[in-house]
Amino acid sequence: MYEFHSFHEVHEGNTIDRPCAASKPLMALIDPRTPTSDRTMFQAIIFDLDGTLIDSRAAILDAFGKALAEKGIAPRIALSAVRIGPPLAETLRELSGSDDEALLESLAEHFKAHYDSTGYRASEVFADIPELLTALTASGTRCFLATNKRLAPTRLILQHLQWEPFFAEVYALDRETPRLPDKSTMLARLLAEQALDAQNCIYVGDTPEDEAAARANGLRFAAVSWGYGEFPNAGRLYFSTPQELCAFLR
């Protein structure tokens, strides 16, 4: 017998509990005798990165602090208050209090010098995420990554973690020139280029911004509790553990 927990689907203040085998190893949630074509309910699963799969907060804040110090700029807000997830230029503008494009570009280069060389390696993987990705890959599910993080460090992180086989493709705002304006546009590009039906796909993220981008493209959205955002209102799928998420996605 398995010990069952629940994930919560919240509708207008009411919580619907559904069972999932949370205590069973993630790979064991997949019956190897099941044909690959019958193993998934989604055409594709799209993941956010920071706050959803990895905790990069400490590494990012350290690089911000070093970049500002090297330019002799005191941060306008405490580093501990910085939101993880927005594009680099947006955060640097908030931290420096400046709209000087030359200064922001210089700060960005200092940030990249720290983060893209060694800083990215300090990112920590949330518990049970490798098992989740392994289980989805074993089931034949097509997974994609769509992140506000720049493409270069994203690929470095995937290489460092040996996660490249888990994702069919990686999308970032600077994947093309000119860079895409926002995550909503990025998801639209992903859906179009990969010939995906939005109604049969789902985006997994940790912030209301992720949810808004998904909704704008007709995607279902799965919110995770272990990231950087908060979801105070009802009306979404909400998961407390990767095991819960895996049971739903499978």
mmCIF file of C-alpha atoms in Angstrom:
data_model
loop_
_atom_site.group_PDB
_atom_site.id
_atom_site.type_symbol
_atom_site.label_atom_id
_atom_site.label_comp_id
_atom_site.label_asym_id
_atom_site.label_seq_id
_atom_site.Cartn_x
_atom_site.Cartn_y
_atom_site.Cartn_z
ATOM 1 C CA MET A 1 0.000 0.000 0.000
ATOM 2 C CA TYR A 2 1.168 3.522 -0.754
ATOM 3 C CA GLU A 3 0.824 6.484 1.501
ATOM 4 C CA PHE A 4 -1.284 9.090 -0.324
ATOM 5 C CA HIS A 5 -1.084 12.846 -0.067
ATOM 6 C CA SER A 6 -2.990 15.436 -2.047
ATOM 7 C CA PHE A 7 -2.418 18.273 -4.429
ATOM 8 C CA HIS A 8 -4.843 21.138 -4.410
ATOM 9 C CA GLU A 9 -6.902 22.551 -7.222
ATOM 10 C CA VAL A 10 -8.387 25.803 -5.991
ATOM 11 C CA HIS A 11 -11.593 27.231 -7.437
ATOM 12 C CA GLU A 12 -13.233 30.321 -5.988
ATOM 13 C CA GLY A 13 -12.008 29.599 -2.493
ATOM 14 C CA ASN A 14 -12.812 25.871 -2.548
ATOM 15 C CA THR A 15 -9.999 23.347 -2.372
ATOM 16 C CA ILE A 16 -10.401 20.054 -4.198
ATOM 17 C CA ASP A 17 -8.103 17.318 -2.919
ATOM 18 C CA ARG A 18 -6.930 14.683 -5.344
ATOM 19 C CA PRO A 19 -4.785 11.713 -4.316
ATOM 20 C CA CYS A 20 -1.250 11.199 -5.557
ATOM 21 C CA ALA A 21 1.387 8.654 -4.573
ATOM 22 C CA ALA A 22 3.671 11.244 -3.046
ATOM 23 C CA SER A 23 5.737 8.864 -0.979
ATOM 24 C CA LYS A 24 6.434 6.454 -3.834
ATOM 25 C CA PRO A 25 9.676 7.088 -5.780
ATOM 26 C CA LEU A 26 8.970 9.308 -8.777
ATOM 27 C CA MET A 27 10.217 6.817 -11.345
ATOM 28 C CA ALA A 28 7.891 4.213 -9.841
ATOM 29 C CA LEU A 29 4.914 6.355 -10.799
ATOM 30 C CA ILE A 30 5.496 5.180 -14.387
ATOM 31 C CA ASP A 31 4.467 1.679 -15.397
ATOM 32 C CA PRO A 32 7.140 0.587 -17.907
ATOM 33 C CA ARG A 33 4.590 -1.667 -19.594
ATOM 34 C CA THR A 34 2.507 1.351 -20.622
ATOM 35 C CA PRO A 35 3.093 2.323 -24.277
ATOM 36 C CA THR A 36 4.966 5.629 -24.517
ATOM 37 C CA SER A 37 2.223 7.209 -26.634
ATOM 38 C CA ASP A 38 -0.334 6.526 -23.879
ATOM 39 C CA ARG A 39 1.717 7.780 -20.950
ATOM 40 C CA THR A 40 1.092 11.529 -20.987
ATOM 41 C CA MET A 41 -1.941 13.784 -20.914
ATOM 42 C CA PHE A 42 -0.087 16.784 -22.344
ATOM 43 C CA GLN A 43 1.405 17.335 -25.772
ATOM 44 C CA ALA A 44 4.232 19.201 -24.059
ATOM 45 C CA ILE A 45 5.221 20.519 -20.632
ATOM 46 C CA ILE A 46 6.991 23.874 -20.462
ATOM 47 C CA PHE A 47 9.025 24.743 -17.384
ATOM 48 C CA ASP A 48 10.247 28.005 -15.951
ATOM 49 C CA LEU A 49 13.773 27.738 -14.518
ATOM 50 C CA ASP A 50 14.594 30.045 -11.576
ATOM 51 C CA GLY A 51 12.351 29.322 -8.612
ATOM 52 C CA THR A 52 10.759 26.334 -10.348
ATOM 53 C CA LEU A 53 13.611 23.914 -11.012
ATOM 54 C CA ILE A 54 16.575 25.627 -9.348
ATOM 55 C CA ASP A 55 17.194 28.064 -6.508
ATOM 56 C CA SER A 56 19.611 30.586 -7.998
ATOM 57 C CA ARG A 57 18.869 33.394 -5.558
ATOM 58 C CA ALA A 58 22.157 33.412 -3.626
ATOM 59 C CA ALA A 59 24.292 33.194 -6.770
ATOM 60 C CA ILE A 60 22.385 35.987 -8.530
ATOM 61 C CA LEU A 61 22.406 38.333 -5.536
ATOM 62 C CA ASP A 62 26.137 37.792 -5.070
ATOM 63 C CA ALA A 63 26.790 38.761 -8.699
ATOM 64 C CA PHE A 64 24.563 41.844 -8.382
ATOM 65 C CA GLY A 65 26.411 42.939 -5.253
ATOM 66 C CA LYS A 66 29.821 42.551 -6.879
ATOM 67 C CA ALA A 67 28.745 44.410 -10.036
ATOM 68 C CA LEU A 68 27.431 47.375 -8.052
ATOM 69 C CA ALA A 69 30.494 47.485 -5.807
ATOM 70 C CA GLU A 70 32.843 47.541 -8.771
ATOM 71 C CA LYS A 71 30.996 50.576 -10.153
ATOM 72 C CA GLY A 72 30.909 52.280 -6.750
ATOM 73 C CA ILE A 73 27.114 52.248 -6.588
ATOM 74 C CA ALA A 74 25.152 51.662 -3.401
ATOM 75 C CA PRO A 75 21.986 49.645 -4.119
ATOM 76 C CA ARG A 76 18.774 51.659 -3.882
ATOM 77 C CA ILE A 77 17.007 48.675 -2.338
ATOM 78 C CA ALA A 78 18.369 45.911 -0.141
ATOM 79 C CA LEU A 79 19.746 43.023 -2.141
ATOM 80 C CA SER A 80 17.631 40.713 -0.020
ATOM 81 C CA ALA A 81 14.528 42.449 -1.415
ATOM 82 C CA VAL A 82 15.442 41.838 -5.064
ATOM 83 C CA ARG A 83 12.921 39.782 -7.008
ATOM 84 C CA ILE A 84 14.436 36.822 -8.825
ATOM 85 C CA GLY A 85 13.021 36.285 -12.291
ATOM 86 C CA PRO A 86 12.698 39.637 -14.098
ATOM 87 C CA PRO A 87 15.099 40.350 -16.980
ATOM 88 C CA LEU A 88 18.609 41.472 -16.013
ATOM 89 C CA ALA A 89 18.252 45.061 -17.292
ATOM 90 C CA GLU A 90 15.038 45.566 -15.331
ATOM 91 C CA THR A 91 16.620 44.452 -12.059
ATOM 92 C CA LEU A 92 19.757 46.530 -12.601
ATOM 93 C CA ARG A 93 17.608 49.596 -13.245
ATOM 94 C CA GLU A 94 15.763 48.963 -9.991
ATOM 95 C CA LEU A 95 18.956 48.382 -8.015
ATOM 96 C CA SER A 96 20.896 51.352 -9.384
ATOM 97 C CA GLY A 97 18.004 53.794 -9.606
ATOM 98 C CA SER A 98 19.378 54.853 -12.978
ATOM 99 C CA ASP A 99 18.000 54.940 -16.514
ATOM 100 C CA ASP A 100 21.423 55.682 -17.995
ATOM 101 C CA GLU A 101 21.720 53.013 -20.674
ATOM 102 C CA ALA A 102 25.522 53.194 -20.742
ATOM 103 C CA LEU A 103 25.708 52.644 -16.984
ATOM 104 C CA LEU A 104 23.173 49.814 -17.101
ATOM 105 C CA GLU A 105 25.108 48.140 -19.893
ATOM 106 C CA SER A 106 28.340 48.427 -17.896
ATOM 107 C CA LEU A 107 26.643 46.976 -14.811
ATOM 108 C CA ALA A 108 25.294 44.135 -16.918
ATOM 109 C CA GLU A 109 28.778 43.314 -18.199
ATOM 110 C CA HIS A 110 30.166 43.271 -14.651
ATOM 111 C CA PHE A 111 27.275 41.018 -13.553
ATOM 112 C CA LYS A 112 27.893 38.629 -16.454
ATOM 113 C CA ALA A 113 31.619 38.500 -15.704
ATOM 114 C CA HIS A 114 30.850 37.070 -12.265
ATOM 115 C CA TYR A 115 27.734 35.017 -12.899
ATOM 116 C CA ASP A 116 28.649 33.503 -16.265
ATOM 117 C CA SER A 117 32.153 32.476 -15.199
ATOM 118 C CA THR A 118 31.604 30.662 -11.919
ATOM 119 C CA GLY A 119 28.548 32.123 -10.190
ATOM 120 C CA TYR A 120 25.986 30.019 -12.047
ATOM 121 C CA ARG A 121 27.511 26.878 -10.513
ATOM 122 C CA ALA A 122 26.266 27.956 -7.081
ATOM 123 C CA SER A 123 22.651 27.465 -8.145
ATOM 124 C CA GLU A 124 20.984 24.778 -6.059
ATOM 125 C CA VAL A 125 18.541 22.219 -7.395
ATOM 126 C CA PHE A 126 15.250 21.931 -5.525
ATOM 127 C CA ALA A 127 14.744 18.539 -3.883
ATOM 128 C CA ASP A 128 13.273 15.821 -6.131
ATOM 129 C CA ILE A 129 13.428 17.934 -9.298
ATOM 130 C CA PRO A 130 15.994 15.648 -11.031
ATOM 131 C CA GLU A 131 13.722 12.679 -10.323
ATOM 132 C CA LEU A 132 10.728 14.595 -11.704
ATOM 133 C CA LEU A 133 12.534 15.420 -14.959
ATOM 134 C CA THR A 134 13.842 11.862 -15.263
ATOM 135 C CA ALA A 135 10.354 10.445 -14.777
ATOM 136 C CA LEU A 136 8.831 12.735 -17.403
ATOM 137 C CA THR A 137 11.586 11.925 -19.887
ATOM 138 C CA ALA A 138 11.126 8.201 -19.293
ATOM 139 C CA SER A 139 7.414 8.576 -19.986
ATOM 140 C CA GLY A 140 8.100 10.078 -23.400
ATOM 141 C CA THR A 141 6.888 13.554 -22.464
ATOM 142 C CA ARG A 142 8.280 16.447 -24.490
ATOM 143 C CA CYS A 143 9.590 19.092 -22.111
ATOM 144 C CA PHE A 144 10.700 22.638 -22.922
ATOM 145 C CA LEU A 145 12.343 25.389 -20.908
ATOM 146 C CA ALA A 146 11.113 29.010 -21.121
ATOM 147 C CA THR A 147 12.990 31.434 -18.890
ATOM 148 C CA ASN A 148 13.732 35.132 -18.442
ATOM 149 C CA LYS A 149 17.324 34.155 -17.665
ATOM 150 C CA ARG A 150 19.750 34.908 -20.466
ATOM 151 C CA LEU A 151 20.402 32.025 -22.824
ATOM 152 C CA ALA A 152 24.161 31.763 -22.182
ATOM 153 C CA PRO A 153 24.003 31.080 -18.415
ATOM 154 C CA THR A 154 20.899 28.952 -18.905
ATOM 155 C CA ARG A 155 22.825 26.625 -21.201
ATOM 156 C CA LEU A 156 25.802 26.656 -18.813
ATOM 157 C CA ILE A 157 23.533 25.578 -15.954
ATOM 158 C CA LEU A 158 21.972 22.797 -18.030
ATOM 159 C CA GLN A 159 25.435 21.556 -18.987
ATOM 160 C CA HIS A 160 26.667 21.765 -15.392
ATOM 161 C CA LEU A 161 23.676 19.794 -14.109
ATOM 162 C CA GLN A 162 23.694 17.417 -17.096
ATOM 163 C CA TRP A 163 20.087 18.328 -17.796
ATOM 164 C CA GLU A 164 20.365 18.931 -21.539
ATOM 165 C CA PRO A 165 18.680 15.592 -22.449
ATOM 166 C CA PHE A 166 15.587 16.572 -20.472
ATOM 167 C CA PHE A 167 14.569 19.457 -22.746
ATOM 168 C CA ALA A 168 13.657 19.375 -26.423
ATOM 169 C CA GLU A 169 14.510 23.065 -26.714
ATOM 170 C CA VAL A 170 15.370 26.075 -24.559
ATOM 171 C CA TYR A 171 13.766 29.506 -24.970
ATOM 172 C CA ALA A 172 15.055 32.763 -23.487
ATOM 173 C CA LEU A 173 14.314 36.424 -24.182
ATOM 174 C CA ASP A 174 17.693 36.874 -25.868
ATOM 175 C CA ARG A 175 17.392 33.714 -27.950
ATOM 176 C CA GLU A 176 17.066 35.931 -31.013
ATOM 177 C CA THR A 177 17.898 39.477 -32.126
ATOM 178 C CA PRO A 178 16.196 41.761 -31.386
ATOM 179 C CA ARG A 179 15.466 40.188 -28.014
ATOM 180 C CA LEU A 180 11.881 39.267 -27.231
ATOM 181 C CA PRO A 181 10.057 41.865 -25.109
ATOM 182 C CA ASP A 182 8.533 39.573 -22.466
ATOM 183 C CA LYS A 183 7.757 36.037 -21.421
ATOM 184 C CA SER A 184 4.311 36.083 -23.007
ATOM 185 C CA THR A 185 5.869 36.745 -26.409
ATOM 186 C CA MET A 186 8.483 34.073 -25.737
ATOM 187 C CA LEU A 187 5.828 31.451 -24.997
ATOM 188 C CA ALA A 188 3.936 32.451 -28.129
ATOM 189 C CA ARG A 189 7.108 31.980 -30.173
ATOM 190 C CA LEU A 190 7.747 28.591 -28.578
ATOM 191 C CA LEU A 191 4.240 27.363 -29.329
ATOM 192 C CA ALA A 192 4.422 28.542 -32.947
ATOM 193 C CA GLU A 193 7.899 27.226 -33.714
ATOM 194 C CA GLN A 194 7.274 23.849 -32.089
ATOM 195 C CA ALA A 195 3.795 23.500 -33.651
ATOM 196 C CA LEU A 196 2.190 22.958 -30.252
ATOM 197 C CA ASP A 197 -1.485 23.244 -29.382
ATOM 198 C CA ALA A 198 -1.661 25.546 -26.356
ATOM 199 C CA GLN A 199 -4.799 23.847 -25.066
ATOM 200 C CA ASN A 200 -2.902 20.570 -24.801
ATOM 201 C CA CYS A 201 0.182 22.013 -23.104
ATOM 202 C CA ILE A 202 0.948 23.362 -19.650
ATOM 203 C CA TYR A 203 3.416 25.893 -18.238
ATOM 204 C CA VAL A 204 4.924 25.205 -14.814
ATOM 205 C CA GLY A 205 6.150 28.268 -12.901
ATOM 206 C CA ASP A 206 6.492 29.950 -9.540
ATOM 207 C CA THR A 207 5.270 33.543 -9.994
ATOM 208 C CA PRO A 208 2.097 35.407 -10.978
ATOM 209 C CA GLU A 209 4.084 36.765 -13.948
ATOM 210 C CA ASP A 210 4.567 33.192 -15.157
ATOM 211 C CA GLU A 211 0.850 32.610 -14.788
ATOM 212 C CA ALA A 212 -0.063 35.782 -16.700
ATOM 213 C CA ALA A 213 2.229 34.785 -19.578
ATOM 214 C CA ALA A 214 0.664 31.328 -19.708
ATOM 215 C CA ARG A 215 -2.897 32.661 -19.631
ATOM 216 C CA ALA A 216 -2.119 35.171 -22.384
ATOM 217 C CA ASN A 217 -1.263 32.236 -24.638
ATOM 218 C CA GLY A 218 -4.148 29.962 -23.686
ATOM 219 C CA LEU A 219 -1.851 27.622 -21.751
ATOM 220 C CA ARG A 220 -2.832 25.828 -18.599
ATOM 221 C CA PHE A 221 -0.693 26.865 -15.657
ATOM 222 C CA ALA A 222 0.686 24.888 -12.721
ATOM 223 C CA ALA A 223 1.938 26.971 -9.791
ATOM 224 C CA VAL A 224 4.607 25.566 -7.468
ATOM 225 C CA SER A 225 4.910 26.584 -3.830
ATOM 226 C CA TRP A 226 8.683 26.290 -3.401
ATOM 227 C CA GLY A 227 9.732 29.245 -5.574
ATOM 228 C CA TYR A 228 9.909 33.027 -5.269
ATOM 229 C CA GLY A 229 6.329 34.124 -5.955
ATOM 230 C CA GLU A 230 3.110 34.159 -3.992
ATOM 231 C CA PHE A 231 -0.358 33.267 -5.221
ATOM 232 C CA PRO A 232 -2.873 34.849 -2.856
ATOM 233 C CA ASN A 233 -5.971 34.338 -4.994
ATOM 234 C CA ALA A 234 -7.943 31.232 -5.923
ATOM 235 C CA GLY A 235 -8.393 29.776 -9.387
ATOM 236 C CA ARG A 236 -5.291 27.741 -10.260
ATOM 237 C CA LEU A 237 -3.541 24.405 -9.952
ATOM 238 C CA TYR A 238 -1.151 24.642 -7.007
ATOM 239 C CA PHE A 239 1.454 22.066 -6.007
ATOM 240 C CA SER A 240 3.399 21.768 -2.764
ATOM 241 C CA THR A 241 5.941 19.114 -3.808
ATOM 242 C CA PRO A 242 7.509 17.793 -7.019
ATOM 243 C CA GLN A 243 5.891 14.433 -6.231
ATOM 244 C CA GLU A 244 2.456 16.024 -6.370
ATOM 245 C CA LEU A 245 3.359 17.763 -9.598
ATOM 246 C CA CYS A 246 4.660 14.557 -11.151
ATOM 247 C CA ALA A 247 1.509 12.629 -10.281
ATOM 248 C CA PHE A 248 -0.611 15.297 -11.963
ATOM 249 C CA LEU A 249 1.539 15.679 -15.069
ATOM 250 C CA ARG A 250 1.646 11.924 -15.500
#
